[in-house]
PDB file of C-alpha atoms and ligand atoms in Angstrom:
ATOM      1  CA  MET A 123       0.000   0.000   0.000  1.00 80.00           C
ATOM      2  CA  VAL A 124       1.613   3.232  -1.153  1.00 88.00           C
ATOM      3  CA  LEU A 125       1.305   6.305   1.104  1.00 97.00           C
ATOM      4  CA  LYS A 126       1.157   9.689  -0.625  1.00 98.00           C
ATOM      5  CA  THR A 127       2.810  12.939   0.398  1.00 97.00           C
ATOM      6  CA  THR A 128       0.840  16.150   0.884  1.00 97.00           C
ATOM      7  CA  GLY A 129       2.133  17.339  -2.503  1.00 97.00           C
ATOM      8  CA  GLU A 130       0.942  14.169  -4.215  1.00 98.00           C
ATOM      9  CA  ILE A 131      -2.462  14.485  -2.582  1.00 98.00           C
ATOM     10  CA  GLU A 132      -2.682  18.061  -3.890  1.00 97.00           C
ATOM     11  CA  LEU A 133      -2.048  16.777  -7.441  1.00 98.00           C
ATOM     12  CA  MET A 134      -4.689  14.098  -6.947  1.00 98.00           C
ATOM     13  CA  ASP A 135      -7.069  16.815  -5.748  1.00 97.00           C
ATOM     14  CA  GLU A 136      -6.455  18.606  -9.061  1.00 97.00           C
ATOM     15  CA  ALA A 137      -7.062  15.405 -11.056  1.00 98.00           C
ATOM     16  CA  ASN A 138     -10.327  14.866  -9.168  1.00 98.00           C
ATOM     17  CA  ARG A 139     -11.379  18.480  -9.712  1.00 97.00           C
ATOM     18  CA  ILE A 140     -11.273  17.807 -13.445  1.00 98.00           C
ATOM     19  CA  VAL A 141     -13.329  14.645 -12.922  1.00 98.00           C
ATOM     20  CA  HIS A 142     -15.977  16.565 -10.976  1.00 98.00           C
ATOM     21  CA  GLN A 143     -16.045  19.381 -13.524  1.00 97.00           C
ATOM     22  CA  VAL A 144     -16.870  16.719 -16.130  1.00 98.00           C
ATOM     23  CA  LEU A 145     -19.583  15.251 -13.892  1.00 98.00           C
ATOM     24  CA  ASN A 146     -20.988  18.755 -13.299  1.00 97.00           C
ATOM     25  CA  GLY A 147     -21.108  19.316 -17.061  1.00 97.00           C
ATOM     26  CA  ILE A 148     -22.985  16.066 -17.467  1.00 98.00           C
ATOM     27  CA  THR A 149     -25.607  17.263 -14.961  1.00 97.00           C
ATOM     28  CA  GLU A 150     -26.473  19.952 -17.533  1.00 96.00           C
ATOM     29  CA  LEU A 151     -26.404  17.562 -20.501  1.00 98.00           C
ATOM     30  CA  ILE A 152     -28.541  14.748 -19.079  1.00 97.00           C
ATOM     31  CA  VAL A 153     -31.940  15.172 -20.722  1.00 97.00           C
ATOM     32  CA  PRO A 154     -34.212  12.743 -22.574  1.00 98.00           C
ATOM     33  CA  GLY A 155     -32.838  12.221 -26.088  1.00 98.00           C
ATOM     34  CA  VAL A 156     -29.145  12.751 -25.394  1.00 98.00           C
ATOM     35  CA  THR A 157     -26.975   9.734 -26.192  1.00 98.00           C
ATOM     36  CA  THR A 158     -24.278   8.364 -23.922  1.00 98.00           C
ATOM     37  CA  ALA A 159     -21.890   8.732 -26.884  1.00 98.00           C
ATOM     38  CA  GLU A 160     -22.562  12.505 -26.783  1.00 98.00           C
ATOM     39  CA  LEU A 161     -21.802  12.567 -23.045  1.00 98.00           C
ATOM     40  CA  ASP A 162     -18.614  10.631 -23.731  1.00 98.00           C
ATOM     41  CA  SER A 163     -17.473  13.023 -26.412  1.00 98.00           C
ATOM     42  CA  PHE A 164     -18.103  16.013 -24.094  1.00 98.00           C
ATOM     43  CA  ALA A 165     -16.063  14.303 -21.355  1.00 98.00           C
ATOM     44  CA  GLU A 166     -13.110  13.470 -23.583  1.00 98.00           C
ATOM     45  CA  ASP A 167     -12.951  17.027 -24.970  1.00 98.00           C
ATOM     46  CA  TYR A 168     -13.221  18.557 -21.503  1.00 98.00           C
ATOM     47  CA  ILE A 169     -10.499  16.359 -20.005  1.00 98.00           C
ATOM     48  CA  ARG A 170      -8.055  16.964 -22.856  1.00 98.00           C
ATOM     49  CA  GLY A 171      -8.826  20.701 -22.757  1.00 98.00           C
ATOM     50  CA  ALA A 172      -7.915  20.715 -19.052  1.00 98.00           C
ATOM     51  CA  GLY A 173      -4.551  19.082 -19.775  1.00 98.00           C
ATOM     52  CA  GLY A 174      -5.564  15.610 -18.608  1.00 98.00           C
ATOM     53  CA  VAL A 175      -5.858  12.216 -20.243  1.00 98.00           C
ATOM     54  CA  PRO A 176      -9.002  10.041 -20.090  1.00 98.00           C
ATOM     55  CA  ALA A 177      -8.006   7.239 -17.725  1.00 98.00           C
ATOM     56  CA  PHE A 178     -10.506   4.605 -18.838  1.00 98.00           C
ATOM     57  CA  LEU A 179      -9.992   4.969 -22.609  1.00 98.00           C
ATOM     58  CA  ASN A 180      -8.012   1.887 -23.723  1.00 97.00           C
ATOM     59  CA  TYR A 181      -7.701   0.666 -20.108  1.00 97.00           C
ATOM     60  CA  ARG A 182      -7.586  -3.116 -20.640  1.00 96.00           C
ATOM     61  CA  GLY A 183      -9.195  -2.366 -23.992  1.00 97.00           C
ATOM     62  CA  PHE A 184     -12.139  -0.297 -22.694  1.00 98.00           C
ATOM     63  CA  PRO A 185     -13.302   1.752 -25.707  1.00 98.00           C
ATOM     64  CA  ALA A 186     -14.479   5.037 -24.144  1.00 98.00           C
ATOM     65  CA  THR A 187     -13.744   7.906 -21.741  1.00 98.00           C
ATOM     66  CA  LEU A 188     -16.778   7.296 -19.538  1.00 98.00           C
ATOM     67  CA  CYS A 189     -18.529   4.249 -18.226  1.00 98.00           C
ATOM     68  CA  THR A 190     -22.269   4.911 -18.678  1.00 98.00           C
ATOM     69  CA  SER A 191     -24.467   2.406 -16.889  1.00 98.00           C
ATOM     70  CA  ILE A 192     -28.212   2.651 -17.552  1.00 98.00           C
ATOM     71  CA  ASN A 193     -30.928   1.213 -15.242  1.00 98.00           C
ATOM     72  CA  ASP A 194     -30.070  -2.465 -14.593  1.00 98.00           C
ATOM     73  CA  VAL A 195     -26.433  -1.921 -15.628  1.00 98.00           C
ATOM     74  CA  ILE A 196     -24.349  -1.769 -12.456  1.00 98.00           C
ATOM     75  CA  VAL A 197     -21.015  -0.513 -13.847  1.00 98.00           C
ATOM     76  CA  HIS A 198     -18.806  -0.539 -16.969  1.00 98.00           C
ATOM     77  CA  GLY A 199     -21.532   0.236 -19.510  1.00 98.00           C
ATOM     78  CA  ILE A 200     -20.109   1.363 -22.874  1.00 98.00           C
ATOM     79  CA  PRO A 201     -21.368   4.682 -24.305  1.00 98.00           C
ATOM     80  CA  ASP A 202     -23.355   4.285 -27.527  1.00 98.00           C
ATOM     81  CA  GLN A 203     -25.939   5.938 -29.800  1.00 98.00           C
ATOM     82  CA  THR A 204     -29.000   4.919 -27.788  1.00 93.00           C
ATOM     83  CA  PRO A 205     -30.928   8.020 -26.655  1.00 97.00           C
ATOM     84  CA  LEU A 206     -31.628   8.270 -22.928  1.00 98.00           C
ATOM     85  CA  GLU A 207     -35.302   8.151 -22.023  1.00 98.00           C
ATOM     86  CA  LYS A 208     -37.274   9.970 -19.358  1.00 98.00           C
ATOM     87  CA  GLY A 209     -37.296   7.793 -16.245  1.00 98.00           C
ATOM     88  CA  ASP A 210     -33.881   6.202 -16.849  1.00 98.00           C
ATOM     89  CA  ILE A 211     -31.152   6.355 -14.241  1.00 98.00           C
ATOM     90  CA  VAL A 212     -27.589   6.532 -15.528  1.00 98.00           C
ATOM     91  CA  GLY A 213     -24.392   5.887 -13.596  1.00 98.00           C
ATOM     92  CA  VAL A 214     -21.520   7.909 -15.049  1.00 98.00           C
ATOM     93  CA  ASP A 215     -18.003   6.959 -13.957  1.00 98.00           C
ATOM     94  CA  CYS A 216     -15.058   9.140 -15.001  1.00 98.00           C
ATOM     95  CA  GLY A 217     -11.302   8.761 -14.545  1.00 98.00           C
ATOM     96  CA  VAL A 218      -8.586  11.289 -15.338  1.00 98.00           C
ATOM     97  CA  LEU A 219      -4.792  11.055 -15.418  1.00 98.00           C
ATOM     98  CA  TYR A 220      -3.275  14.466 -14.653  1.00 98.00           C
ATOM     99  CA  LYS A 221       0.395  15.211 -14.052  1.00 98.00           C
ATOM    100  CA  GLY A 222       1.060  11.539 -13.328  1.00 98.00           C
ATOM    101  CA  TYR A 223      -1.800  11.019 -10.853  1.00 98.00           C
ATOM    102  CA  TYR A 224      -5.271   9.565 -11.191  1.00 98.00           C
ATOM    103  CA  GLY A 225      -8.678  10.913 -10.234  1.00 98.00           C
ATOM    104  CA  ASP A 226     -11.763   8.684 -10.189  1.00 98.00           C
ATOM    105  CA  ALA A 227     -15.363   9.495  -9.279  1.00 98.00           C
ATOM    106  CA  ALA A 228     -18.889   8.554 -10.282  1.00 98.00           C
ATOM    107  CA  ARG A 229     -22.464   9.751  -9.877  1.00 98.00           C
ATOM    108  CA  THR A 230     -25.851   8.346 -10.832  1.00 98.00           C
ATOM    109  CA  TYR A 231     -28.185  10.776 -12.614  1.00 98.00           C
ATOM    110  CA  ALA A 232     -31.932  10.800 -13.113  1.00 98.00           C
ATOM    111  CA  VAL A 233     -33.164  11.445 -16.676  1.00 98.00           C
ATOM    112  CA  GLY A 234     -36.164  13.690 -16.093  1.00 97.00           C
ATOM    113  CA  GLU A 235     -38.629  12.387 -13.557  1.00 97.00           C
ATOM    114  CA  VAL A 236     -37.857   8.869 -12.275  1.00 98.00           C
ATOM    115  CA  SER A 237     -39.797   6.338 -10.187  1.00 98.00           C
ATOM    116  CA  SER A 238     -39.894   6.708  -6.417  1.00 98.00           C
ATOM    117  CA  GLN A 239     -37.907   3.471  -6.147  1.00 98.00           C
ATOM    118  CA  ALA A 240     -35.192   4.805  -8.464  1.00 98.00           C
ATOM    119  CA  LYS A 241     -35.034   8.047  -6.481  1.00 98.00           C
ATOM    120  CA  GLN A 242     -34.750   6.185  -3.188  1.00 98.00           C
ATOM    121  CA  LEU A 243     -32.078   3.853  -4.580  1.00 98.00           C
ATOM    122  CA  MET A 244     -29.983   6.827  -5.703  1.00 98.00           C
ATOM    123  CA  ASP A 245     -30.468   8.665  -2.393  1.00 98.00           C
ATOM    124  CA  VAL A 246     -29.585   5.630  -0.272  1.00 98.00           C
ATOM    125  CA  THR A 247     -26.505   4.841  -2.358  1.00 98.00           C
ATOM    126  CA  ARG A 248     -25.288   8.437  -2.088  1.00 98.00           C
ATOM    127  CA  GLU A 249     -25.952   8.437   1.669  1.00 98.00           C
ATOM    128  CA  SER A 250     -24.006   5.185   2.048  1.00 98.00           C
ATOM    129  CA  LEU A 251     -21.012   6.855   0.390  1.00 98.00           C
ATOM    130  CA  ASP A 252     -21.191   9.763   2.851  1.00 98.00           C
ATOM    131  CA  LEU A 253     -21.456   7.378   5.805  1.00 98.00           C
ATOM    132  CA  ALA A 254     -18.472   5.405   4.498  1.00 98.00           C
ATOM    133  CA  ILE A 255     -16.398   8.574   4.140  1.00 98.00           C
ATOM    134  CA  ARG A 256     -17.134   9.469   7.773  1.00 97.00           C
ATOM    135  CA  GLU A 257     -15.400   6.225   8.783  1.00 98.00           C
ATOM    136  CA  ILE A 258     -12.164   7.323   7.136  1.00 98.00           C
ATOM    137  CA  GLU A 259      -9.542   8.566   9.584  1.00 97.00           C
ATOM    138  CA  PRO A 260      -6.203   7.347  10.890  1.00 98.00           C
ATOM    139  CA  GLY A 261      -6.630   4.355  13.217  1.00 97.00           C
ATOM    140  CA  LYS A 262      -9.903   3.075  11.731  1.00 98.00           C
ATOM    141  CA  ARG A 263      -9.838  -0.268   9.913  1.00 98.00           C
ATOM    142  CA  LEU A 264     -10.463  -0.835   6.223  1.00 98.00           C
ATOM    143  CA  SER A 265     -13.586  -2.956   6.753  1.00 98.00           C
ATOM    144  CA  ASP A 266     -15.245  -0.145   8.739  1.00 98.00           C
ATOM    145  CA  ILE A 267     -15.837   1.496   5.338  1.00 98.00           C
ATOM    146  CA  GLY A 268     -17.686  -1.438   3.774  1.00 98.00           C
ATOM    147  CA  HIS A 269     -19.611  -2.100   6.949  1.00 98.00           C
ATOM    148  CA  ALA A 270     -20.956   1.460   6.895  1.00 98.00           C
ATOM    149  CA  VAL A 271     -22.147   1.004   3.294  1.00 98.00           C
ATOM    150  CA  GLN A 272     -23.723  -2.407   3.769  1.00 98.00           C
ATOM    151  CA  SER A 273     -25.502  -1.683   7.024  1.00 98.00           C
ATOM    152  CA  HIS A 274     -27.122   1.476   5.609  1.00 98.00           C
ATOM    153  CA  VAL A 275     -28.163  -0.001   2.277  1.00 98.00           C
ATOM    154  CA  GLU A 276     -29.681  -3.185   3.699  1.00 98.00           C
ATOM    155  CA  LYS A 277     -31.968  -1.190   6.021  1.00 98.00           C
ATOM    156  CA  PHE A 278     -33.896  -0.214   2.897  1.00 98.00           C
ATOM    157  CA  GLY A 279     -34.055  -3.735   1.433  1.00 98.00           C
ATOM    158  CA  PHE A 280     -31.375  -2.959  -1.153  1.00 98.00           C
ATOM    159  CA  SER A 281     -28.234  -5.058  -1.677  1.00 98.00           C
ATOM    160  CA  VAL A 282     -24.544  -4.396  -2.122  1.00 98.00           C
ATOM    161  CA  VAL A 283     -22.634  -5.799  -5.102  1.00 98.00           C
ATOM    162  CA  ARG A 284     -19.817  -8.167  -4.065  1.00 98.00           C
ATOM    163  CA  GLU A 285     -18.006  -8.711  -7.384  1.00 98.00           C
ATOM    164  CA  PHE A 286     -16.781  -5.109  -7.763  1.00 98.00           C
ATOM    165  CA  VAL A 287     -15.092  -3.080  -5.041  1.00 98.00           C
ATOM    166  CA  GLY A 288     -13.375   0.236  -4.360  1.00 98.00           C
ATOM    167  CA  HIS A 289      -9.601   0.524  -4.485  1.00 98.00           C
ATOM    168  CA  GLY A 290      -6.480   2.406  -3.654  1.00 98.00           C
ATOM    169  CA  ILE A 291      -5.554   5.029  -6.269  1.00 98.00           C
ATOM    170  CA  GLY A 292      -2.501   7.157  -7.062  1.00 98.00           C
ATOM    171  CA  VAL A 293       0.087   6.686  -9.798  1.00 98.00           C
ATOM    172  CA  ALA A 294      -2.049   3.737 -10.918  1.00 97.00           C
ATOM    173  CA  LEU A 295      -5.830   3.780 -11.407  1.00 98.00           C
ATOM    174  CA  HIS A 296      -6.187   0.685  -9.230  1.00 97.00           C
ATOM    175  CA  GLU A 297      -3.769   0.241  -6.344  1.00 97.00           C
ATOM    176  CA  ASP A 298      -3.953  -1.875  -3.203  1.00 96.00           C
ATOM    177  CA  PRO A 299      -5.964  -2.270  -1.107  1.00 97.00           C
ATOM    178  CA  GLN A 300      -9.306  -3.438  -2.458  1.00 97.00           C
ATOM    179  CA  VAL A 301     -12.162  -1.724  -0.610  1.00 98.00           C
ATOM    180  CA  PRO A 302     -15.256  -3.954  -0.395  1.00 98.00           C
ATOM    181  CA  ASN A 303     -18.658  -2.379   0.216  1.00 98.00           C
ATOM    182  CA  PHE A 304     -19.618  -5.065   2.720  1.00 98.00           C
ATOM    183  CA  GLY A 305     -18.297  -6.915   5.743  1.00 97.00           C
ATOM    184  CA  GLN A 306     -17.863  -6.879   9.498  1.00 98.00           C
ATOM    185  CA  PRO A 307     -16.308  -3.783  11.094  1.00 98.00           C
ATOM    186  CA  GLY A 308     -12.852  -3.729  12.677  1.00 98.00           C
ATOM    187  CA  ARG A 309     -11.065  -5.951  10.153  1.00 97.00           C
ATOM    188  CA  GLY A 310      -8.280  -5.473   7.641  1.00 96.00           C
ATOM    189  CA  PRO A 311      -5.486  -2.903   7.451  1.00 96.00           C
ATOM    190  CA  VAL A 312      -5.436   0.104   9.771  1.00 97.00           C
ATOM    191  CA  LEU A 313      -6.034   3.375   7.887  1.00 98.00           C
ATOM    192  CA  GLU A 314      -2.982   5.643   7.851  1.00 97.00           C
ATOM    193  CA  THR A 315      -2.337   9.242   6.877  1.00 98.00           C
ATOM    194  CA  GLY A 316      -1.371   9.344   3.192  1.00 98.00           C
ATOM    195  CA  MET A 317      -3.578   6.508   1.995  1.00 98.00           C
ATOM    196  CA  VAL A 318      -5.891   7.447  -0.881  1.00 98.00           C
ATOM    197  CA  LEU A 319      -8.944   5.279  -1.496  1.00 98.00           C
ATOM    198  CA  ALA A 320     -11.624   5.331  -4.176  1.00 98.00           C
ATOM    199  CA  ILE A 321     -14.824   4.544  -2.276  1.00 98.00           C
ATOM    200  CA  GLU A 322     -17.574   3.383  -4.608  1.00 98.00           C
ATOM    201  CA  PRO A 323     -20.763   1.723  -3.382  1.00 98.00           C
ATOM    202  CA  MET A 324     -22.644  -0.183  -6.111  1.00 98.00           C
ATOM    203  CA  VAL A 325     -26.148  -0.869  -4.857  1.00 98.00           C
ATOM    204  CA  ASN A 326     -28.857  -3.037  -6.410  1.00 98.00           C
ATOM    205  CA  ALA A 327     -32.572  -2.562  -5.795  1.00 98.00           C
ATOM    206  CA  GLY A 328     -33.024  -6.348  -5.845  1.00 98.00           C
ATOM    207  CA  GLU A 329     -30.571  -9.227  -5.542  1.00 98.00           C
ATOM    208  CA  PRO A 330     -26.820  -8.565  -5.322  1.00 98.00           C
ATOM    209  CA  GLY A 331     -25.882 -10.792  -8.277  1.00 97.00           C
ATOM    210  CA  VAL A 332     -23.975  -9.632 -11.371  1.00 98.00           C
ATOM    211  CA  LYS A 333     -23.879 -10.909 -14.957  1.00 98.00           C
ATOM    212  CA  VAL A 334     -21.594  -9.542 -17.661  1.00 98.00           C
ATOM    213  CA  ASP A 335     -22.768  -9.058 -21.283  1.00 98.00           C
ATOM    214  CA  ALA A 336     -21.028 -10.633 -24.276  1.00 98.00           C
ATOM    215  CA  ASP A 337     -19.077  -7.369 -24.773  1.00 97.00           C
ATOM    216  CA  GLY A 338     -17.007  -8.409 -21.749  1.00 98.00           C
ATOM    217  CA  TRP A 339     -17.710  -5.137 -19.898  1.00 98.00           C
ATOM    218  CA  THR A 340     -21.366  -4.302 -19.293  1.00 98.00           C
ATOM    219  CA  ALA A 341     -22.192  -5.644 -15.809  1.00 98.00           C
ATOM    220  CA  ARG A 342     -25.921  -6.020 -15.085  1.00 98.00           C
ATOM    221  CA  THR A 343     -28.094  -7.134 -12.208  1.00 98.00           C
ATOM    222  CA  THR A 344     -29.064 -10.795 -12.596  1.00 98.00           C
ATOM    223  CA  ASP A 345     -32.717 -10.035 -11.785  1.00 98.00           C
ATOM    224  CA  GLY A 346     -33.075  -6.962 -14.035  1.00 98.00           C
ATOM    225  CA  ALA A 347     -33.593  -4.628 -11.053  1.00 98.00           C
ATOM    226  CA  LEU A 348     -32.109  -1.111 -10.997  1.00 98.00           C
ATOM    227  CA  SER A 349     -28.604  -0.409  -9.742  1.00 98.00           C
ATOM    228  CA  ALA A 350     -26.894   2.833  -8.615  1.00 98.00           C
ATOM    229  CA  HIS A 351     -23.238   3.842  -8.170  1.00 98.00           C
ATOM    230  CA  PHE A 352     -21.527   6.829  -6.549  1.00 98.00           C
ATOM    231  CA  GLU A 353     -17.772   7.274  -6.027  1.00 98.00           C
ATOM    232  CA  PHE A 354     -15.331   9.698  -4.462  1.00 98.00           C
ATOM    233  CA  SER A 355     -11.554   9.466  -4.174  1.00 98.00           C
ATOM    234  CA  VAL A 356     -10.684  10.183  -0.541  1.00 98.00           C
ATOM    235  CA  ALA A 357      -7.327  10.818   1.166  1.00 98.00           C
ATOM    236  CA  VAL A 358      -6.662   9.839   4.785  1.00 98.00           C
ATOM    237  CA  THR A 359      -5.261  12.936   6.490  1.00 97.00           C
ATOM    238  CA  GLU A 360      -3.919  13.682   9.974  1.00 95.00           C
ATOM    239  CA  ASN A 361      -7.253  15.177  10.990  1.00 90.00           C
ATOM    240  CA  GLY A 362      -9.526  12.670   9.291  1.00 96.00           C
ATOM    241  CA  GLN A 363     -10.168  12.684   5.583  1.00 97.00           C
ATOM    242  CA  LYS A 364     -10.141  14.913   2.524  1.00 97.00           C
ATOM    243  CA  VAL A 365     -12.592  14.243  -0.305  1.00 97.00           C
ATOM    244  CA  LEU A 366     -10.543  14.960  -3.425  1.00 98.00           C
ATOM    245  CA  GLY A 367     -12.035  17.377  -5.920  1.00 96.00           C
ATOM    246  CA  ARG A 368     -14.601  18.322  -3.271  1.00 88.00           C
ATOM    247  CA  SER A 369     -14.485  22.019  -4.199  1.00 83.00           C
ATOM    248  CA  GLN A 370     -16.065  21.020  -7.531  1.00 82.00           C
ATOM    249  CA  ALA A 371     -18.287  18.233  -6.284  1.00 74.00           C
ATOM    250  CA  ALA A 372     -22.025  18.622  -5.896  1.00 64.00           C
ATOM    251  CA  ALA A 373     -23.198  18.447  -2.281  1.00 50.00           C
TER     252      ALA A 373
HETATM  253 MG1   MG B  11     -14.698   5.128 -10.999  1.00 53.84          MG
HETATM  254 MG1   MG B  12     -12.983   3.452  -9.033  1.00 53.84          MG
END
């Protein structure tokens, strides 16, 4: 597990600011009729204009800048020409490489008015991310993070995906340790100042299972139920935690 200096964390804050500026731009662009390919093209242009490099493009062969995951797609959906429809929910995950350091964050957006279940799923997933972030401070244990996510989400009858997890991040997009969104508290490595973790609850409205499409990427719920995803990159600091890119992130 690689600890980062204050200067490195500042660079990662900059990388994450670009990510959140992209996600803010997408808030304005998400309307019925827009295609995920159009969102992707906006994101790539914005990132390159800011002096960054899209981190997901060509990562293990992934063909786009964004992952766009509609309705029952959990994560890793590939942008395409299908227009979004009123009532859809869309997870948008964005990664940026900037001055040698990675930023990574995700939000789930409503397309127009969505069902009360979809709204609740998004709210609960976002809340679980906030509760997880509150667990981050020196001396806490890694599994305290996942426990906070799981215990919140399951109160509402939703389920946490097991197959995909959060991760360390820095000079690589995925560093050790893995950060599961489930588990008992008080287990695993002790959190230390200088660790940077991408915390990313993936929450299904129904069963926790995952199936991957023939494209090798698109991960869906096995029961066809909705899924939501939010992510922040978070540094462990002396005083607690710093959410990277926070100055640009929506509340
Ligand atoms: Mg991500
Ligand atoms: Mg991530």
